[in-house]
Amino acid sequence: MTAAGLTAEPAIAVADIRKTYGKRPILAGVSFEVQRGELFALLGPNGAGKTTTVEILEGYRKADAGTVSVLGLDPMRDGARLRPRIGLMLQEGGIDNRTTPREVLRLYARFYRDPEDPDALLEAVDLGRAASTRYRRLSGGEKQRLSLALALLGRPELLVLDEPTAGMDPAAKQATRERIAALRAAGTTILLTTHELGDVELLADHVAVLDRGRVVAYGTPAELTGAGAPRVRFRLSATLADADAAALAAAAGGVGARVSVAGAGAAYELTGLTAAPDPTLVAALAAWCLERGLLLTELRLGARSLEERYLELVGADVAAEAGADLATEAEGTA
Amino acid sequence: MSTSRAPRTLGAGTPAKPASWLAMAWALTLNELRVAARRGENLLVTFVIPAGVLLVFSAFDMTGGTGTGRPVDRMLPGSIALAVIAASMVSLAIATGFDRSYGVIKRLGGSPAGASAVVASKTVGVIVIEVVQALLLVALATALGWTPGPGASLLLVVGGLVLGTVAFAGLGLLMAGTLRAEATLALANLLFLISLVLGGIVMPLDKLPSAVATLASGLPPAELARVLSIGLRGGGDATEPLIILAGWAVVLGGLAARKFRWD
């Protein structure tokens, strides 16, 4: 849609940025690039440095060290030229409680010569009926949709979305997801921070995972979920004795393979494989179960969900905190 | 949503061009004034109370027969001083304090307008309100028979208004930029009431206990009222109150610039 997609220069280039608040290091050397026209997801637990990184890109904060380039400009020095080209969807807030969505959109529309029509945007984000409601009385999801509409007024080259679906009901989440996908398809570069890892898996071109101020993983969603040792997860109709587990490992995985418990309710993991799972392995596993009269109720090979990979990367404390139950993953079952 | 327009993704496409800085600052100023006009308690402090003080106290002689001239001649400078305090300190502090607590200023700072247009809009907003206040109070005073004194100086009046505005806006922004919005609200209104007494606005300072009068005479409300009184009634040397008021403007404006936090 725009010529911007043709230029080789990345939309965002961050090299070795560092930031310390007092004695607390927030960013300990973060580097990544976002290419024009792509949707880039920045993930990480709360406190990992996502918001600080985003605020440095927006020119709200200055990095202690490192270089930052956004659309070829320095956010601190060239803020006035940069701001009209970026759409910011901040988390809730930033709007006077006593104003209405229509007033706020009309005010911000006057910052452009040829903005999108505020009323059309209100309809598009499904705020038509709430257009004259005081901001204070809007629901969390409505506030988020207003924030998205504000970010879109200037048809930005770069859209920065900070947890765009937080506080939305499932229908609004789905509509927002579709809107983001359409913007991405129309050529808008998007930087997204979110905890909705399912969205990232579907939408993102590249993902960076931030933990304790460092990028601990970078790649496409497929690269991230495919990384790591090959493994097989399955669930049986009954639990296995230790000796049976060893026998199953030998039968299905060969020398060096092990079967270990991977959750409550007879969920197991087959590890120590020397090669990626293949049809032979599946047949051997099924045959062993048939011999014992066991039913294989779930089978998942190789790739993990992005959520599982993410939890491996950012550590067990976070997994406990998030209350994630890996054993109940339903996708990819056989 | 189905619309009649061609299928186009709203928000995508050729980027919109930014408006001029002037157009953005003007849009923000109009918004500032609209929000101010909607706040009833703000209208009360900026217009109703100064006008009421002028009307009510022009009917009495608060000097106990020691003053010269008609009461309205003494009340006009004080009521204008009170109006300046209301617009540049109370109203600005409360609006900015809540803007800050809602994150309004932060969000605008990341918009094409940027912080400079926000600051400009607040400045122009205060000036517009002060001009309307001055016109209203002068019109009311004229209706009560006021005429400028023989040595009246418009230059001195404007000079006093500018220095007073900077000093009180500095104090207002110092509160708004460092305290919680609710604390700013309470403190600004309290200082407004104190100014009414310590500014020599309703009654002359010499009616106060002498220690209080000495202290009050050096504070911005009394100095502003003195400059305006000399400027409107003529006679007297305004050098000393101007210098003291300028000192307050530098100190309070400087403190606000150093201590103000956007978030």
mmCIF file with all atom_site columns, N, CA and C in Angstrom, chain A residues 73-117:
data_model
loop_
_atom_site.group_PDB
_atom_site.id
_atom_site.type_symbol
_atom_site.label_atom_id
_atom_site.label_alt_id
_atom_site.label_comp_id
_atom_site.label_asym_id
_atom_site.label_entity_id
_atom_site.label_seq_id
_atom_site.pdbx_PDB_ins_code
_atom_site.Cartn_x
_atom_site.Cartn_y
_atom_site.Cartn_z
_atom_site.occupancy
_atom_site.B_iso_or_equiv
_atom_site.pdbx_formal_charge
_atom_site.auth_seq_id
_atom_site.auth_comp_id
_atom_site.auth_asym_id
_atom_site.auth_atom_id
_atom_site.pdbx_PDB_model_num
ATOM 1   N N  . LEU A 1 73  ? 14.572  7.784  12.282 1.00 0.00 ? 73  LEU A N  1
ATOM 2   C CA . LEU A 1 73  ? 14.741  8.995  13.098 1.00 0.00 ? 73  LEU A CA 1
ATOM 3   C C  . LEU A 1 73  ? 15.088  8.623  14.538 1.00 0.00 ? 73  LEU A C  1
ATOM 4   N N  . ASP A 1 74  ? 15.686  9.580  15.234 1.00 0.00 ? 74  ASP A N  1
ATOM 5   C CA . ASP A 1 74  ? 15.992  9.408  16.645 1.00 0.00 ? 74  ASP A CA 1
ATOM 6   C C  . ASP A 1 74  ? 14.808  9.930  17.456 1.00 0.00 ? 74  ASP A C  1
ATOM 7   N N  . PRO A 1 75  ? 14.120  9.076  18.227 1.00 0.00 ? 75  PRO A N  1
ATOM 8   C CA . PRO A 1 75  ? 12.891  9.511  18.918 1.00 0.00 ? 75  PRO A CA 1
ATOM 9   C C  . PRO A 1 75  ? 13.123  10.689 19.860 1.00 0.00 ? 75  PRO A C  1
ATOM 10  N N  . MET A 1 76  ? 14.294  10.808 20.446 1.00 0.00 ? 76  MET A N  1
ATOM 11  C CA . MET A 1 76  ? 14.535  11.924 21.359 1.00 0.00 ? 76  MET A CA 1
ATOM 12  C C  . MET A 1 76  ? 14.783  13.213 20.583 1.00 0.00 ? 76  MET A C  1
ATOM 13  N N  . ARG A 1 77  ? 15.596  13.147 19.555 1.00 0.00 ? 77  ARG A N  1
ATOM 14  C CA . ARG A 1 77  ? 15.981  14.369 18.818 1.00 0.00 ? 77  ARG A CA 1
ATOM 15  C C  . ARG A 1 77  ? 14.929  14.801 17.811 1.00 0.00 ? 77  ARG A C  1
ATOM 16  N N  . ASP A 1 78  ? 14.324  13.823 17.102 1.00 0.00 ? 78  ASP A N  1
ATOM 17  C CA . ASP A 1 78  ? 13.429  14.150 15.988 1.00 0.00 ? 78  ASP A CA 1
ATOM 18  C C  . ASP A 1 78  ? 11.973  13.862 16.330 1.00 0.00 ? 78  ASP A C  1
ATOM 19  N N  . GLY A 1 79  ? 11.627  13.975 17.615 1.00 0.00 ? 79  GLY A N  1
ATOM 20  C CA . GLY A 1 79  ? 10.281  13.628 18.063 1.00 0.00 ? 79  GLY A CA 1
ATOM 21  C C  . GLY A 1 79  ? 9.180   14.318 17.276 1.00 0.00 ? 79  GLY A C  1
ATOM 22  N N  . ALA A 1 80  ? 9.365   15.605 17.002 1.00 0.00 ? 80  ALA A N  1
ATOM 23  C CA . ALA A 1 80  ? 8.306   16.364 16.332 1.00 0.00 ? 80  ALA A CA 1
ATOM 24  C C  . ALA A 1 80  ? 8.033   15.821 14.928 1.00 0.00 ? 80  ALA A C  1
ATOM 25  N N  . ARG A 1 81  ? 9.092   15.336 14.243 1.00 0.00 ? 81  ARG A N  1
ATOM 26  C CA . ARG A 1 81  ? 8.883   14.773 12.903 1.00 0.00 ? 81  ARG A CA 1
ATOM 27  C C  . ARG A 1 81  ? 8.379   13.331 12.973 1.00 0.00 ? 81  ARG A C  1
ATOM 28  N N  . LEU A 1 82  ? 8.749   12.658 14.037 1.00 0.00 ? 82  LEU A N  1
ATOM 29  C CA . LEU A 1 82  ? 8.413   11.239 14.160 1.00 0.00 ? 82  LEU A CA 1
ATOM 30  C C  . LEU A 1 82  ? 6.974   11.026 14.627 1.00 0.00 ? 82  LEU A C  1
ATOM 31  N N  . ARG A 1 83  ? 6.514   11.822 15.606 1.00 0.00 ? 83  ARG A N  1
ATOM 32  C CA . ARG A 1 83  ? 5.219   11.559 16.235 1.00 0.00 ? 83  ARG A CA 1
ATOM 33  C C  . ARG A 1 83  ? 4.036   11.489 15.263 1.00 0.00 ? 83  ARG A C  1
ATOM 34  N N  . PRO A 1 84  ? 3.992   12.356 14.224 1.00 0.00 ? 84  PRO A N  1
ATOM 35  C CA . PRO A 1 84  ? 2.852   12.249 13.301 1.00 0.00 ? 84  PRO A CA 1
ATOM 36  C C  . PRO A 1 84  ? 2.819   10.925 12.521 1.00 0.00 ? 84  PRO A C  1
ATOM 37  N N  . ARG A 1 85  ? 3.953   10.219 12.447 1.00 0.00 ? 85  ARG A N  1
ATOM 38  C CA . ARG A 1 85  ? 4.023   9.000  11.624 1.00 0.00 ? 85  ARG A CA 1
ATOM 39  C C  . ARG A 1 85  ? 3.788   7.738  12.439 1.00 0.00 ? 85  ARG A C  1
ATOM 40  N N  . ILE A 1 86  ? 3.640   7.905  13.764 1.00 0.00 ? 86  ILE A N  1
ATOM 41  C CA . ILE A 1 86  ? 3.450   6.748  14.648 1.00 0.00 ? 86  ILE A CA 1
ATOM 42  C C  . ILE A 1 86  ? 2.054   6.807  15.270 1.00 0.00 ? 86  ILE A C  1
ATOM 43  N N  . GLY A 1 87  ? 1.402   5.675  15.356 1.00 0.00 ? 87  GLY A N  1
ATOM 44  C CA . GLY A 1 87  ? 0.140   5.583  16.086 1.00 0.00 ? 87  GLY A CA 1
ATOM 45  C C  . GLY A 1 87  ? 0.389   4.843  17.380 1.00 0.00 ? 87  GLY A C  1
ATOM 46  N N  . LEU A 1 88  ? 0.083   5.484  18.503 1.00 0.00 ? 88  LEU A N  1
ATOM 47  C CA . LEU A 1 88  ? 0.328   4.850  19.787 1.00 0.00 ? 88  LEU A CA 1
ATOM 48  C C  . LEU A 1 88  ? -0.984  4.397  20.388 1.00 0.00 ? 88  LEU A C  1
ATOM 49  N N  . MET A 1 89  ? -1.073  3.118  20.698 1.00 0.00 ? 89  MET A N  1
ATOM 50  C CA . MET A 1 89  ? -2.204  2.660  21.478 1.00 0.00 ? 89  MET A CA 1
ATOM 51  C C  . MET A 1 89  ? -1.658  2.332  22.854 1.00 0.00 ? 89  MET A C  1
ATOM 52  N N  . LEU A 1 90  ? -1.812  3.305  23.757 1.00 0.00 ? 90  LEU A N  1
ATOM 53  C CA . LEU A 1 90  ? -1.312  3.122  25.112 1.00 0.00 ? 90  LEU A CA 1
ATOM 54  C C  . LEU A 1 90  ? -2.301  2.292  25.894 1.00 0.00 ? 90  LEU A C  1
ATOM 55  N N  . GLN A 1 91  ? -1.854  1.766  27.025 1.00 0.00 ? 91  GLN A N  1
ATOM 56  C CA . GLN A 1 91  ? -2.804  1.100  27.900 1.00 0.00 ? 91  GLN A CA 1
ATOM 57  C C  . GLN A 1 91  ? -3.747  2.160  28.455 1.00 0.00 ? 91  GLN A C  1
ATOM 58  N N  . GLU A 1 92  ? -4.836  1.697  28.989 1.00 0.00 ? 92  GLU A N  1
ATOM 59  C CA . GLU A 1 92  ? -5.911  2.553  29.485 1.00 0.00 ? 92  GLU A CA 1
ATOM 60  C C  . GLU A 1 92  ? -5.402  3.866  30.093 1.00 0.00 ? 92  GLU A C  1
ATOM 61  N N  . GLY A 1 93  ? -6.127  4.914  29.903 1.00 0.00 ? 93  GLY A N  1
ATOM 62  C CA . GLY A 1 93  ? -5.765  6.182  30.514 1.00 0.00 ? 93  GLY A CA 1
ATOM 63  C C  . GLY A 1 93  ? -5.335  7.208  29.488 1.00 0.00 ? 93  GLY A C  1
ATOM 64  N N  . GLY A 1 94  ? -4.959  8.378  29.984 1.00 0.00 ? 94  GLY A N  1
ATOM 65  C CA . GLY A 1 94  ? -4.508  9.433  29.089 1.00 0.00 ? 94  GLY A CA 1
ATOM 66  C C  . GLY A 1 94  ? -5.628  10.277 28.542 1.00 0.00 ? 94  GLY A C  1
ATOM 67  N N  . ILE A 1 95  ? -6.839  10.045 29.050 1.00 0.00 ? 95  ILE A N  1
ATOM 68  C CA . ILE A 1 95  ? -7.983  10.795 28.544 1.00 0.00 ? 95  ILE A CA 1
ATOM 69  C C  . ILE A 1 95  ? -8.758  11.375 29.720 1.00 0.00 ? 95  ILE A C  1
ATOM 70  N N  . ASP A 1 96  ? -9.148  12.634 29.588 1.00 0.00 ? 96  ASP A N  1
ATOM 71  C CA . ASP A 1 96  ? -9.886  13.311 30.644 1.00 0.00 ? 96  ASP A CA 1
ATOM 72  C C  . ASP A 1 96  ? -11.199 12.578 30.895 1.00 0.00 ? 96  ASP A C  1
ATOM 73  N N  . ASN A 1 97  ? -11.457 12.263 32.160 1.00 0.00 ? 97  ASN A N  1
ATOM 74  C CA . ASN A 1 97  ? -12.654 11.523 32.554 1.00 0.00 ? 97  ASN A CA 1
ATOM 75  C C  . ASN A 1 97  ? -13.950 12.173 32.106 1.00 0.00 ? 97  ASN A C  1
ATOM 76  N N  . ARG A 1 98  ? -13.905 13.506 31.938 1.00 0.00 ? 98  ARG A N  1
ATOM 77  C CA . ARG A 1 98  ? -15.144 14.224 31.659 1.00 0.00 ? 98  ARG A CA 1
ATOM 78  C C  . ARG A 1 98  ? -15.422 14.405 30.177 1.00 0.00 ? 98  ARG A C  1
ATOM 79  N N  . THR A 1 99  ? -14.478 13.978 29.305 1.00 0.00 ? 99  THR A N  1
ATOM 80  C CA . THR A 1 99  ? -14.720 14.135 27.867 1.00 0.00 ? 99  THR A CA 1
ATOM 81  C C  . THR A 1 99  ? -15.304 12.845 27.304 1.00 0.00 ? 99  THR A C  1
ATOM 82  N N  . THR A 1 100 ? -15.826 12.944 26.078 1.00 0.00 ? 100 THR A N  1
ATOM 83  C CA . THR A 1 100 ? -16.458 11.788 25.449 1.00 0.00 ? 100 THR A CA 1
ATOM 84  C C  . THR A 1 100 ? -15.566 11.279 24.315 1.00 0.00 ? 100 THR A C  1
ATOM 85  N N  . PRO A 1 101 ? -15.776 10.026 23.888 1.00 0.00 ? 101 PRO A N  1
ATOM 86  C CA . PRO A 1 101 ? -14.966 9.489  22.788 1.00 0.00 ? 101 PRO A CA 1
ATOM 87  C C  . PRO A 1 101 ? -14.994 10.386 21.547 1.00 0.00 ? 101 PRO A C  1
ATOM 88  N N  . ARG A 1 102 ? -16.163 10.920 21.212 1.00 0.00 ? 102 ARG A N  1
ATOM 89  C CA . ARG A 1 102 ? -16.235 11.740 19.998 1.00 0.00 ? 102 ARG A CA 1
ATOM 90  C C  . ARG A 1 102 ? -15.397 13.014 20.147 1.00 0.00 ? 102 ARG A C  1
ATOM 91  N N  . GLU A 1 103 ? -15.479 13.655 21.330 1.00 0.00 ? 103 GLU A N  1
ATOM 92  C CA . GLU A 1 103 ? -14.693 14.879 21.561 1.00 0.00 ? 103 GLU A CA 1
ATOM 93  C C  . GLU A 1 103 ? -13.193 14.603 21.468 1.00 0.00 ? 103 GLU A C  1
ATOM 94  N N  . VAL A 1 104 ? -12.765 13.506 22.081 1.00 0.00 ? 104 VAL A N  1
ATOM 95  C CA . VAL A 1 104 ? -11.340 13.199 22.096 1.00 0.00 ? 104 VAL A CA 1
ATOM 96  C C  . VAL A 1 104 ? -10.847 12.909 20.682 1.00 0.00 ? 104 VAL A C  1
ATOM 97  N N  . LEU A 1 105 ? -11.633 12.119 19.931 1.00 0.00 ? 105 LEU A N  1
ATOM 98  C CA . LEU A 1 105 ? -11.221 11.793 18.563 1.00 0.00 ? 105 LEU A CA 1
ATOM 99  C C  . LEU A 1 105 ? -11.182 13.044 17.689 1.00 0.00 ? 105 LEU A C  1
ATOM 100 N N  . ARG A 1 106 ? -12.161 13.941 17.878 1.00 0.00 ? 106 ARG A N  1
ATOM 101 C CA . ARG A 1 106 ? -12.177 15.175 17.071 1.00 0.00 ? 106 ARG A CA 1
ATOM 102 C C  . ARG A 1 106 ? -10.994 16.069 17.424 1.00 0.00 ? 106 ARG A C  1
ATOM 103 N N  . LEU A 1 107 ? -10.650 16.106 18.716 1.00 0.00 ? 107 LEU A N  1
ATOM 104 C CA . LEU A 1 107 ? -9.477  16.899 19.118 1.00 0.00 ? 107 LEU A CA 1
ATOM 105 C C  . LEU A 1 107 ? -8.215  16.350 18.447 1.00 0.00 ? 107 LEU A C  1
ATOM 106 N N  . TYR A 1 108 ? -7.994  15.049 18.584 1.00 0.00 ? 108 TYR A N  1
ATOM 107 C CA . TYR A 1 108 ? -6.777  14.457 18.023 1.00 0.00 ? 108 TYR A CA 1
ATOM 108 C C  . TYR A 1 108 ? -6.785  14.511 16.489 1.00 0.00 ? 108 TYR A C  1
ATOM 109 N N  . ALA A 1 109 ? -7.983  14.478 15.889 1.00 0.00 ? 109 ALA A N  1
ATOM 110 C CA . ALA A 1 109 ? -8.057  14.562 14.421 1.00 0.00 ? 109 ALA A CA 1
ATOM 111 C C  . ALA A 1 109 ? -7.519  15.901 13.938 1.00 0.00 ? 109 ALA A C  1
ATOM 112 N N  . ARG A 1 110 ? -7.638  16.924 14.783 1.00 0.00 ? 110 ARG A N  1
ATOM 113 C CA . ARG A 1 110 ? -7.180  18.243 14.358 1.00 0.00 ? 110 ARG A CA 1
ATOM 114 C C  . ARG A 1 110 ? -5.659  18.368 14.379 1.00 0.00 ? 110 ARG A C  1
ATOM 115 N N  . PHE A 1 111 ? -4.971  17.318 14.804 1.00 0.00 ? 111 PHE A N  1
ATOM 116 C CA . PHE A 1 111 ? -3.514  17.321 14.747 1.00 0.00 ? 111 PHE A CA 1
ATOM 117 C C  . PHE A 1 111 ? -3.015  16.910 13.354 1.00 0.00 ? 111 PHE A C  1
ATOM 118 N N  . TYR A 1 112 ? -3.955  16.563 12.448 1.00 0.00 ? 112 TYR A N  1
ATOM 119 C CA . TYR A 1 112 ? -3.576  16.144 11.085 1.00 0.00 ? 112 TYR A CA 1
ATOM 120 C C  . TYR A 1 112 ? -4.317  17.003 10.073 1.00 0.00 ? 112 TYR A C  1
ATOM 121 N N  . ARG A 1 113 ? -3.726  17.123 8.875  1.00 0.00 ? 113 ARG A N  1
ATOM 122 C CA . ARG A 1 113 ? -4.406  17.855 7.804  1.00 0.00 ? 113 ARG A CA 1
ATOM 123 C C  . ARG A 1 113 ? -5.502  16.998 7.178  1.00 0.00 ? 113 ARG A C  1
ATOM 124 N N  . ASP A 1 114 ? -5.227  15.703 7.017  1.00 0.00 ? 114 ASP A N  1
ATOM 125 C CA . ASP A 1 114 ? -6.170  14.826 6.316  1.00 0.00 ? 114 ASP A CA 1
ATOM 126 C C  . ASP A 1 114 ? -6.349  13.518 7.082  1.00 0.00 ? 114 ASP A C  1
ATOM 127 N N  . PRO A 1 115 ? -6.917  13.627 8.292  1.00 0.00 ? 115 PRO A N  1
ATOM 128 C CA . PRO A 1 115 ? -7.053  12.418 9.126  1.00 0.00 ? 115 PRO A CA 1
ATOM 129 C C  . PRO A 1 115 ? -8.194  11.522 8.659  1.00 0.00 ? 115 PRO A C  1
ATOM 130 N N  . GLU A 1 116 ? -8.278  10.342 9.263  1.00 0.00 ? 116 GLU A N  1
ATOM 131 C CA . GLU A 1 116 ? -9.468  9.509  9.079  1.00 0.00 ? 116 GLU A CA 1
ATOM 132 C C  . GLU A 1 116 ? -10.649 10.238 9.715  1.00 0.00 ? 116 GLU A C  1
ATOM 133 N N  . ASP A 1 117 ? -11.848 9.936  9.230  1.00 0.00 ? 117 ASP A N  1
ATOM 134 C CA . ASP A 1 117 ? -13.054 10.555 9.779  1.00 0.00 ? 117 ASP A CA 1
ATOM 135 C C  . ASP A 1 117 ? -13.323 9.994  11.185 1.00 0.00 ? 117 ASP A C  1
#
